[in-house]
PDB file of C-alpha atoms in Angstrom:
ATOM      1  CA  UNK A   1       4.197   9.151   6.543  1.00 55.00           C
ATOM      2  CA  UNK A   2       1.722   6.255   6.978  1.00 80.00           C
ATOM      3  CA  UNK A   3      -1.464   7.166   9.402  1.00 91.00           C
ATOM      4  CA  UNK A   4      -3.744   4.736  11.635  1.00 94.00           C
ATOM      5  CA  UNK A   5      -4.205   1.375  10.090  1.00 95.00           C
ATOM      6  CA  UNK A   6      -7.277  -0.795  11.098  1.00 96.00           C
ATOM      7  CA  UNK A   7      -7.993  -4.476   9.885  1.00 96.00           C
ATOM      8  CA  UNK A   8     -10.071  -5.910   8.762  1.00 96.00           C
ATOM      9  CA  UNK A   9     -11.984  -3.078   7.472  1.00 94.00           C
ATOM     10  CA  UNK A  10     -15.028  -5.057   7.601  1.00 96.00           C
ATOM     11  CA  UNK A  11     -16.273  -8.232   9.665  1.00 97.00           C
ATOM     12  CA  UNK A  12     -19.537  -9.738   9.654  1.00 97.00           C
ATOM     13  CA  UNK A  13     -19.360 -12.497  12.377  1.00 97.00           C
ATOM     14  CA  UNK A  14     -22.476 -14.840  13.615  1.00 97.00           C
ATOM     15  CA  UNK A  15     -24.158 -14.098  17.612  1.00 97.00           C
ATOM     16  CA  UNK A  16     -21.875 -15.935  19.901  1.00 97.00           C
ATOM     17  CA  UNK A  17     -18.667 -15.965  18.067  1.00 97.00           C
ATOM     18  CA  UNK A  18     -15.124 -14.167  18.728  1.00 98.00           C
ATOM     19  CA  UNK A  19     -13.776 -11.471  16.754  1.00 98.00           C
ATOM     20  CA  UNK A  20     -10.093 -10.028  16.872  1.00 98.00           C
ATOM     21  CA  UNK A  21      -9.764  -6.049  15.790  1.00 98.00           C
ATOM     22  CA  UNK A  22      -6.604  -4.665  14.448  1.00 97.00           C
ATOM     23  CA  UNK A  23      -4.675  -1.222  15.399  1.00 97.00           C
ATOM     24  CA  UNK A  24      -1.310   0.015  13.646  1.00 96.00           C
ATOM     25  CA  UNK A  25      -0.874   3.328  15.458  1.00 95.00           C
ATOM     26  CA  UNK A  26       1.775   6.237  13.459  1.00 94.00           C
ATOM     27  CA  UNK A  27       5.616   5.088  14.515  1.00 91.00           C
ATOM     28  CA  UNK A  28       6.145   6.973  17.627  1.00 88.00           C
ATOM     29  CA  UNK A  29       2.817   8.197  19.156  1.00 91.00           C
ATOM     30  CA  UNK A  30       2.760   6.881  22.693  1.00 89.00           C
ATOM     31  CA  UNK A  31      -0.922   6.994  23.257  1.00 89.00           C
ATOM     32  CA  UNK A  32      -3.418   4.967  21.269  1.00 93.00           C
ATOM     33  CA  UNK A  33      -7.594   4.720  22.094  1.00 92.00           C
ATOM     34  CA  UNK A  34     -10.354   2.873  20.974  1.00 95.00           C
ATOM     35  CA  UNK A  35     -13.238   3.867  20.211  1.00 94.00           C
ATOM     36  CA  UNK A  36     -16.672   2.493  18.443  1.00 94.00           C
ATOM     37  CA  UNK A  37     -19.619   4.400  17.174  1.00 89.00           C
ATOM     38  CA  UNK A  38     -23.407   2.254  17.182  1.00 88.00           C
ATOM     39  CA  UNK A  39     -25.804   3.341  14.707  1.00 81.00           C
ATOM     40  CA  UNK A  40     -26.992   6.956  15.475  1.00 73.00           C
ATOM     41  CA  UNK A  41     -24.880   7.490  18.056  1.00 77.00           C
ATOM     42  CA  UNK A  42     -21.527   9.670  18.749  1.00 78.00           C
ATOM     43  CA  UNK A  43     -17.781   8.597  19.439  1.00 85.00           C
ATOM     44  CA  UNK A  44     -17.760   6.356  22.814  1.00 88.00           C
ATOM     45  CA  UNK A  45     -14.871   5.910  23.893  1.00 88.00           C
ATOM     46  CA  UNK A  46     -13.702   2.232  25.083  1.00 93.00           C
ATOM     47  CA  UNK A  47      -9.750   2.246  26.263  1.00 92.00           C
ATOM     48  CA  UNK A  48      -6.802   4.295  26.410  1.00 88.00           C
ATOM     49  CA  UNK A  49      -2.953   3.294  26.359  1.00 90.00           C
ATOM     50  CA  UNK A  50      -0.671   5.310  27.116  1.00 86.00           C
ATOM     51  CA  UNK A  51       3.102   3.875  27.075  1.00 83.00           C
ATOM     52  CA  UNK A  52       3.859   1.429  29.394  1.00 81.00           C
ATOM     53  CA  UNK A  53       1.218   2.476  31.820  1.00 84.00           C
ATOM     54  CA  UNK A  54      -1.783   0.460  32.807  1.00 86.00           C
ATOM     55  CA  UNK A  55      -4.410   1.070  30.356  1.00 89.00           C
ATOM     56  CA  UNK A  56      -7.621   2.544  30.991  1.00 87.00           C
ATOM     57  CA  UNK A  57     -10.632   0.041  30.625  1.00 89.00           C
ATOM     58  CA  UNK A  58     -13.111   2.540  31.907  1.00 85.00           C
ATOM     59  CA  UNK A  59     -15.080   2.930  28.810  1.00 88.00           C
ATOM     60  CA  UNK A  60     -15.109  -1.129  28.364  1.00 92.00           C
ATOM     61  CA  UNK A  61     -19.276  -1.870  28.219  1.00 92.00           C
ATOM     62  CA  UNK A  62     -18.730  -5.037  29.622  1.00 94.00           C
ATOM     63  CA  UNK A  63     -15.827  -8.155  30.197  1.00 95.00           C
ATOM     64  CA  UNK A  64     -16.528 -10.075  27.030  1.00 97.00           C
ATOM     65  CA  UNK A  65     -14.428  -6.756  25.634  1.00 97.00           C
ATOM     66  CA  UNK A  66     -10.665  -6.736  25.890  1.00 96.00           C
ATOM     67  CA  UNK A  67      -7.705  -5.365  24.575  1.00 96.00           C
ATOM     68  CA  UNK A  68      -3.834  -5.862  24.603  1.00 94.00           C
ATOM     69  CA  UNK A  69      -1.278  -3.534  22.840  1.00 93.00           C
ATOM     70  CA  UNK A  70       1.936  -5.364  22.491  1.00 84.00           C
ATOM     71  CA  UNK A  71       5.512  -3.717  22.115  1.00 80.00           C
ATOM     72  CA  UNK A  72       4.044  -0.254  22.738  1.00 76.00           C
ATOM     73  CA  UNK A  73       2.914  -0.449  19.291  1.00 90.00           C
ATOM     74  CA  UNK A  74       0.411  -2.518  17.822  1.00 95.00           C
ATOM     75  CA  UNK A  75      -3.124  -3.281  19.664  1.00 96.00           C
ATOM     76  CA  UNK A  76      -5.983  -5.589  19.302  1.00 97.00           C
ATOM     77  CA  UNK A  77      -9.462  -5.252  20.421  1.00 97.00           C
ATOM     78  CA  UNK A  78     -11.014  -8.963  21.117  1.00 98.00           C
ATOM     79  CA  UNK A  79     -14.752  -9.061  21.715  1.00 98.00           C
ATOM     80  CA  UNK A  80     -15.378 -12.354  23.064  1.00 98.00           C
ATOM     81  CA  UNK A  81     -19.250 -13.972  22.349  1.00 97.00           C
ATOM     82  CA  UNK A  82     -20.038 -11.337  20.650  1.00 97.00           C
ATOM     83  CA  UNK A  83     -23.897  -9.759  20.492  1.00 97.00           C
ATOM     84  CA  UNK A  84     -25.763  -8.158  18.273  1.00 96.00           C
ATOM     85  CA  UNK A  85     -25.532  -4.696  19.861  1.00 95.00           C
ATOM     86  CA  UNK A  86     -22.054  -4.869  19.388  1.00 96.00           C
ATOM     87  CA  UNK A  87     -22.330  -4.312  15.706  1.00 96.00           C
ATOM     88  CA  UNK A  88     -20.929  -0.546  15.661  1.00 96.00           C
ATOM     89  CA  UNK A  89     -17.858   0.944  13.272  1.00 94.00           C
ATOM     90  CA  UNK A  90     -14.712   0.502  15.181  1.00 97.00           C
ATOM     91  CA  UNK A  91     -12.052   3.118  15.307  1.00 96.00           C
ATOM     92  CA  UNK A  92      -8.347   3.406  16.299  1.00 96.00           C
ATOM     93  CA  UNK A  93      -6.490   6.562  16.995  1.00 94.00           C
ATOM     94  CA  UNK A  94      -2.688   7.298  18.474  1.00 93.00           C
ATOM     95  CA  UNK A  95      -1.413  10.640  19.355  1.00 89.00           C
ATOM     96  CA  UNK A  96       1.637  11.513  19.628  1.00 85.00           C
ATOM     97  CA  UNK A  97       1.451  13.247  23.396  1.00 68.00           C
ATOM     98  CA  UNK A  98       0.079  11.899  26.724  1.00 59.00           C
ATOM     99  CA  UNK A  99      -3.299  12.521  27.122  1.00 52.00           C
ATOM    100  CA  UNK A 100      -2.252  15.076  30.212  1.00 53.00           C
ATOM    101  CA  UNK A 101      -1.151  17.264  27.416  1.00 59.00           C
ATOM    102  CA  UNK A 102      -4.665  18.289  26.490  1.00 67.00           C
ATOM    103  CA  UNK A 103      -4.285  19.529  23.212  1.00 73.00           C
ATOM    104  CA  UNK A 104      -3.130  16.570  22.119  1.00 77.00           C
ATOM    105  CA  UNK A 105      -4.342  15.635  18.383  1.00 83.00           C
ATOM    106  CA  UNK A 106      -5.781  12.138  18.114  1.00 87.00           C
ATOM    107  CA  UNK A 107      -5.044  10.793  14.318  1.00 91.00           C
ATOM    108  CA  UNK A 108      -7.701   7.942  13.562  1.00 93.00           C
ATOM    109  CA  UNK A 109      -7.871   5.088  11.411  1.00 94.00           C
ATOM    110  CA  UNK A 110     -10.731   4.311   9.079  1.00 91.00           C
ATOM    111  CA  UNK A 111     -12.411   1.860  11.247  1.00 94.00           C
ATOM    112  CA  UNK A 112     -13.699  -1.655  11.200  1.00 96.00           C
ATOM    113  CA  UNK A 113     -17.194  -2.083  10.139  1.00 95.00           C
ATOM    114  CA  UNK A 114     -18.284  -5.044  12.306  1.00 97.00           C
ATOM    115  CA  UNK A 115     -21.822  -6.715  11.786  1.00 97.00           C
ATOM    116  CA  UNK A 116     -22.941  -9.097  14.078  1.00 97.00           C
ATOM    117  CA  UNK A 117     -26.141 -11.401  12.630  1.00 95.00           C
TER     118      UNK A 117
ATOM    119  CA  UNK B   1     -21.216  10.813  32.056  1.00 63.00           C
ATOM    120  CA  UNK B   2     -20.164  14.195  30.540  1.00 71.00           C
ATOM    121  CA  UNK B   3     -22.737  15.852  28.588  1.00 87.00           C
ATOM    122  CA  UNK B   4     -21.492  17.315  25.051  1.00 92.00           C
ATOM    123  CA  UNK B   5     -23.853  17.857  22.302  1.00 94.00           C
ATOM    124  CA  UNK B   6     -24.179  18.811  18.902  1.00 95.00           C
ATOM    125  CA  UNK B   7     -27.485  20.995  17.168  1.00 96.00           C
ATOM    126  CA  UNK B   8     -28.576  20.093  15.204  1.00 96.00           C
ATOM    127  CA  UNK B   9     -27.917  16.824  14.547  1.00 93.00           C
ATOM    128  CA  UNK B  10     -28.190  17.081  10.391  1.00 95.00           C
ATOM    129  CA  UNK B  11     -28.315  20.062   7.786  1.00 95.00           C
ATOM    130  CA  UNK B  12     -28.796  20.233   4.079  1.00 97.00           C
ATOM    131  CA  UNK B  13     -27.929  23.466   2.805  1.00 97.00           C
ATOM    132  CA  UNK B  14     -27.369  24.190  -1.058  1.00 97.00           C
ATOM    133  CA  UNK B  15     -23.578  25.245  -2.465  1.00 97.00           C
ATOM    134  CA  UNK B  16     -22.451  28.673  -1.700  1.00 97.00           C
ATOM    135  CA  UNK B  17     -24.740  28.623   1.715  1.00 97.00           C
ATOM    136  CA  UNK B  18     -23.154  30.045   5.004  1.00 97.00           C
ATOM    137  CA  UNK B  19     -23.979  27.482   7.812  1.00 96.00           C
ATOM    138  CA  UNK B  20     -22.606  26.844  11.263  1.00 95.00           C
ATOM    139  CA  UNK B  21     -23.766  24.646  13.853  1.00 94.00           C
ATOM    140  CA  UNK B  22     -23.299  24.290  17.624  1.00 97.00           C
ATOM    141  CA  UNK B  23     -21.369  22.553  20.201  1.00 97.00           C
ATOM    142  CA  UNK B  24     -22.275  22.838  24.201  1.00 97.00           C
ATOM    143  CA  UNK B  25     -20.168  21.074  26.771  1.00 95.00           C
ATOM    144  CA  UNK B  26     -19.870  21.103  30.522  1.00 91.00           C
ATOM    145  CA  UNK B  27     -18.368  25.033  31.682  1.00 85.00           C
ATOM    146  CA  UNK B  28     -16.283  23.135  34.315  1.00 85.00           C
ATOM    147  CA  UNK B  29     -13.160  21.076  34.560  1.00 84.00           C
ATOM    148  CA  UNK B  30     -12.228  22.579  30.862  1.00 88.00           C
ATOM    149  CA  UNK B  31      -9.255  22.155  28.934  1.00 88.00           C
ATOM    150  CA  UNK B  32      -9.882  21.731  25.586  1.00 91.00           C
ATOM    151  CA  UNK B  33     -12.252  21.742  23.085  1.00 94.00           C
ATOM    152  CA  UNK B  34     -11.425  19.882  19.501  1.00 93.00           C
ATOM    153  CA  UNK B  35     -13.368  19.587  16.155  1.00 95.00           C
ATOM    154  CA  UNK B  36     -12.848  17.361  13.890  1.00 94.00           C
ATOM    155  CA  UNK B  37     -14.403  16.687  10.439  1.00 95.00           C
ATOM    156  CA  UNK B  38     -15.068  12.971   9.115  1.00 92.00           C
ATOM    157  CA  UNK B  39     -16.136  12.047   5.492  1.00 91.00           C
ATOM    158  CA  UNK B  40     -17.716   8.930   4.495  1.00 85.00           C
ATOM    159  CA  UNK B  41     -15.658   6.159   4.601  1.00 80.00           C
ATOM    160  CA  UNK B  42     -12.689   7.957   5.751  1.00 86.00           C
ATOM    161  CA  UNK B  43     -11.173   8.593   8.751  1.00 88.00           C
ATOM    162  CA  UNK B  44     -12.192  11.641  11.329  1.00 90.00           C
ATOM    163  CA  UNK B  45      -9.735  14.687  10.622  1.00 92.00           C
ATOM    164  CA  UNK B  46      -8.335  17.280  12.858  1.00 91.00           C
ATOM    165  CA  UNK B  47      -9.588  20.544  12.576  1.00 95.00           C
ATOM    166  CA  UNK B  48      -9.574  22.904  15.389  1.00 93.00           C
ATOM    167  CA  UNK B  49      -7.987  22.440  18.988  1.00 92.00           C
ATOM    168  CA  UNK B  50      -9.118  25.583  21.386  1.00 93.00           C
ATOM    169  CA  UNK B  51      -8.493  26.509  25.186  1.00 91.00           C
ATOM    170  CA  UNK B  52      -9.089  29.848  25.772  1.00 91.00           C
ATOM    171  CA  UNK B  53     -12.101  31.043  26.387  1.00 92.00           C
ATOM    172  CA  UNK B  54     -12.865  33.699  23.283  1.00 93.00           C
ATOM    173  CA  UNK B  55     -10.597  31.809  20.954  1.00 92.00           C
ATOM    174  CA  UNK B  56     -11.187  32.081  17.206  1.00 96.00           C
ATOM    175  CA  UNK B  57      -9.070  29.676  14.588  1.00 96.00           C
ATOM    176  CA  UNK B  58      -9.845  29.737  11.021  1.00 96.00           C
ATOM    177  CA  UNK B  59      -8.792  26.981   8.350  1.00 93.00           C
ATOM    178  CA  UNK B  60      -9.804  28.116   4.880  1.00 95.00           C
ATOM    179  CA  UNK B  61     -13.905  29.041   4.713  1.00 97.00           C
ATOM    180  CA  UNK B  62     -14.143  27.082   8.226  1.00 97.00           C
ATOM    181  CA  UNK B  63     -13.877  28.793  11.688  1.00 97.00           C
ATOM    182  CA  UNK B  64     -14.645  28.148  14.949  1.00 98.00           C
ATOM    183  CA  UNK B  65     -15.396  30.426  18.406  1.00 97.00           C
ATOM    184  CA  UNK B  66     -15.076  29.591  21.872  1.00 97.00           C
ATOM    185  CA  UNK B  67     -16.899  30.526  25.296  1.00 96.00           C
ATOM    186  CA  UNK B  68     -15.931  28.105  28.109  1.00 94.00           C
ATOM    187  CA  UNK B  69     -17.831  30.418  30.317  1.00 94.00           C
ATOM    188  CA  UNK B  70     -20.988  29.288  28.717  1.00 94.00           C
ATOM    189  CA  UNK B  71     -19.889  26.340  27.276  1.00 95.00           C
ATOM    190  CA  UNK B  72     -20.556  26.418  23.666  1.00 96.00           C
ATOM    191  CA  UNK B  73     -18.492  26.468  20.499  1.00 97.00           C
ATOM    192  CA  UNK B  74     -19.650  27.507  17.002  1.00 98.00           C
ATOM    193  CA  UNK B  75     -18.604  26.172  13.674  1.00 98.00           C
ATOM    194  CA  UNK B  76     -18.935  28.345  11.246  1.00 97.00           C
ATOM    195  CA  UNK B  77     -18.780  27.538   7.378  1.00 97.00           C
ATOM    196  CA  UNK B  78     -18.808  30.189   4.734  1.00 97.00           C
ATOM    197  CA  UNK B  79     -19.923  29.317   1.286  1.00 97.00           C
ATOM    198  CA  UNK B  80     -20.158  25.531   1.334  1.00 97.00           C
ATOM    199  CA  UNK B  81     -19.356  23.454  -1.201  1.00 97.00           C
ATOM    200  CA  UNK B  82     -20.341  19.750  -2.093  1.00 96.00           C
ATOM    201  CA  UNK B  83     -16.727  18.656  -0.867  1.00 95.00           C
ATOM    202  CA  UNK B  84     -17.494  19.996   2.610  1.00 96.00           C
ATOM    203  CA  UNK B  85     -20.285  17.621   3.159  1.00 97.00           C
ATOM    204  CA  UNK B  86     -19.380  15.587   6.068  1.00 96.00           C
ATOM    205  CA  UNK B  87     -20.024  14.846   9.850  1.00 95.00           C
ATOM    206  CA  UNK B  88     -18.366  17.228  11.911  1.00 96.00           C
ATOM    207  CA  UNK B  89     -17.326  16.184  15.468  1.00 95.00           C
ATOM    208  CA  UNK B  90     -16.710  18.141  18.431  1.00 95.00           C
ATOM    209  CA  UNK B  91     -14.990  16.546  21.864  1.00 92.00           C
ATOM    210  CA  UNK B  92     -14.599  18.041  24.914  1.00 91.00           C
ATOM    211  CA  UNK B  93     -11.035  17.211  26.864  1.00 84.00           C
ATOM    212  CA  UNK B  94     -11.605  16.962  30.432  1.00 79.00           C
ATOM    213  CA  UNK B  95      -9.524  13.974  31.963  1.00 70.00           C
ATOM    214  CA  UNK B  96     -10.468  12.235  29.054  1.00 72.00           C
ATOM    215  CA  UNK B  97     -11.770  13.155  25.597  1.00 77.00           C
ATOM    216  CA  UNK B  98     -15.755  13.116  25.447  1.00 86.00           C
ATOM    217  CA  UNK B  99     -17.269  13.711  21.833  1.00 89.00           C
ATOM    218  CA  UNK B 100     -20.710  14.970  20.957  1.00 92.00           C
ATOM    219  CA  UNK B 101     -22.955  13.131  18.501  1.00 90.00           C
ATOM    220  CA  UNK B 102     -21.731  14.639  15.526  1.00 93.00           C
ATOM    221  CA  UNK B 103     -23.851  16.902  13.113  1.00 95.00           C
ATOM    222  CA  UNK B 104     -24.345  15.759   9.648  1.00 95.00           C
ATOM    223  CA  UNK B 105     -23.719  18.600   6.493  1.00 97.00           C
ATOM    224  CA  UNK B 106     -24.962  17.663   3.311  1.00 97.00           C
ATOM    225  CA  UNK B 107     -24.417  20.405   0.503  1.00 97.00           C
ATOM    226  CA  UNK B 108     -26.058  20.096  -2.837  1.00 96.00           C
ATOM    227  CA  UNK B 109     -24.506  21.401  -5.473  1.00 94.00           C
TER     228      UNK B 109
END
């Protein structure tokens, strides 16, 4: 079946601008994280949803990030005035189990690629 | 901030090498330890999920061990080839999933 989708696959935006980033999680998985990776660093992890539960923001670096996931399905990440240390590779992933289930697989998308000048 | 990290963090080896590299995570609060493998310009893959302390999986020429008492977890590649080239990812599920930085493989043929 289809995987993670993630649009746009690349963005190059200008300092001080707004971006919208794109989720599809697989049909069905209840649980769906974002997470971005800088240059040279590893996976940090930025938000968790997990069905209709309050997300988790705790890995948000700071409130120009947000993100909504309507319908239980798709999600968007906004970063509002965005800076250049937020260039990093975005990536989506769903699972299909709550996270409280610890072996839980996480299936990512390919990422968005965004550059900020 | 949970401490999970990767050595070493890149490794060329030539085709038909054996390699592995390392993973070491906190010994407390464990429930899971997961590897995953991600190519250029794809998306990170699913390899290994362990618990147990001891644990051994295998997938093909790729294996993994586990010692939650100590807190470390090998990969272990026999006989690489070019196609395994890749950064492989290890995360450590406490209450939340915490992954290391990743160690680069690049095999020459």
């Amino acid at each position: 079946g289809a995987g993670v989708s993630q649009s746009p696959s690349n963005k190059v935006t200008e300092k001080g601008k707004d971006v919208e980033l794109r989720c599809d999680p697989i049909s069905g998985h209840t649980a769906l994280y974002w997470y971005r990776q800088s240059l040279g660093q590893g996976l940090e992890f930025l938000i968790y949803f997990q069905g209709n539960s309050a997300p988790d923001k705790s890995g948000l670096p700071s409130d120009r990030f947000s993100a909504e996931r309507t319908g239980g399905s798709v999600s968007t990440l906004t970063i509002q005035r965005t800076q250049q240390e937020d260039s990093a590779v975005y990536l989506c992933a769903s699972s299909l189990a709550p996270s409280g289930l610890y072996t839980d697989t996480q299936y990512f998308g390919p990422g968005t690629r965004l550059t900020v000048l | 901030i949970l401490n999970v990290e990767q050595s070493p963090q890149s490794l060329h080896v030539q085709e038909g090498d054996s390699t592995n590299f390392t993973c070491s995570f906190p010994s407390s609060n464990f429930y899971a330890l997961h590897w995953y493998r991600w190519e250029t310009a794809k998306s990170p893959e699913a390899l290994f999920v362990m618990t147990l302390n001891g644990d051994e999986k295998k997938k093909g020429r790729i294996s993994a061990t586990l010692n939650t008492k100590e807190g470390y977890s090998y990969l272990y590649i026999k006989g690489s080839q070019p196609e395994d080239s890749a950064t492989y990812l290890c995360a450590f599920r406490g209450n939340m999933l915490t992954f290391g930085g990743g160690t680069r493989l690049m095999v020459k043929p």
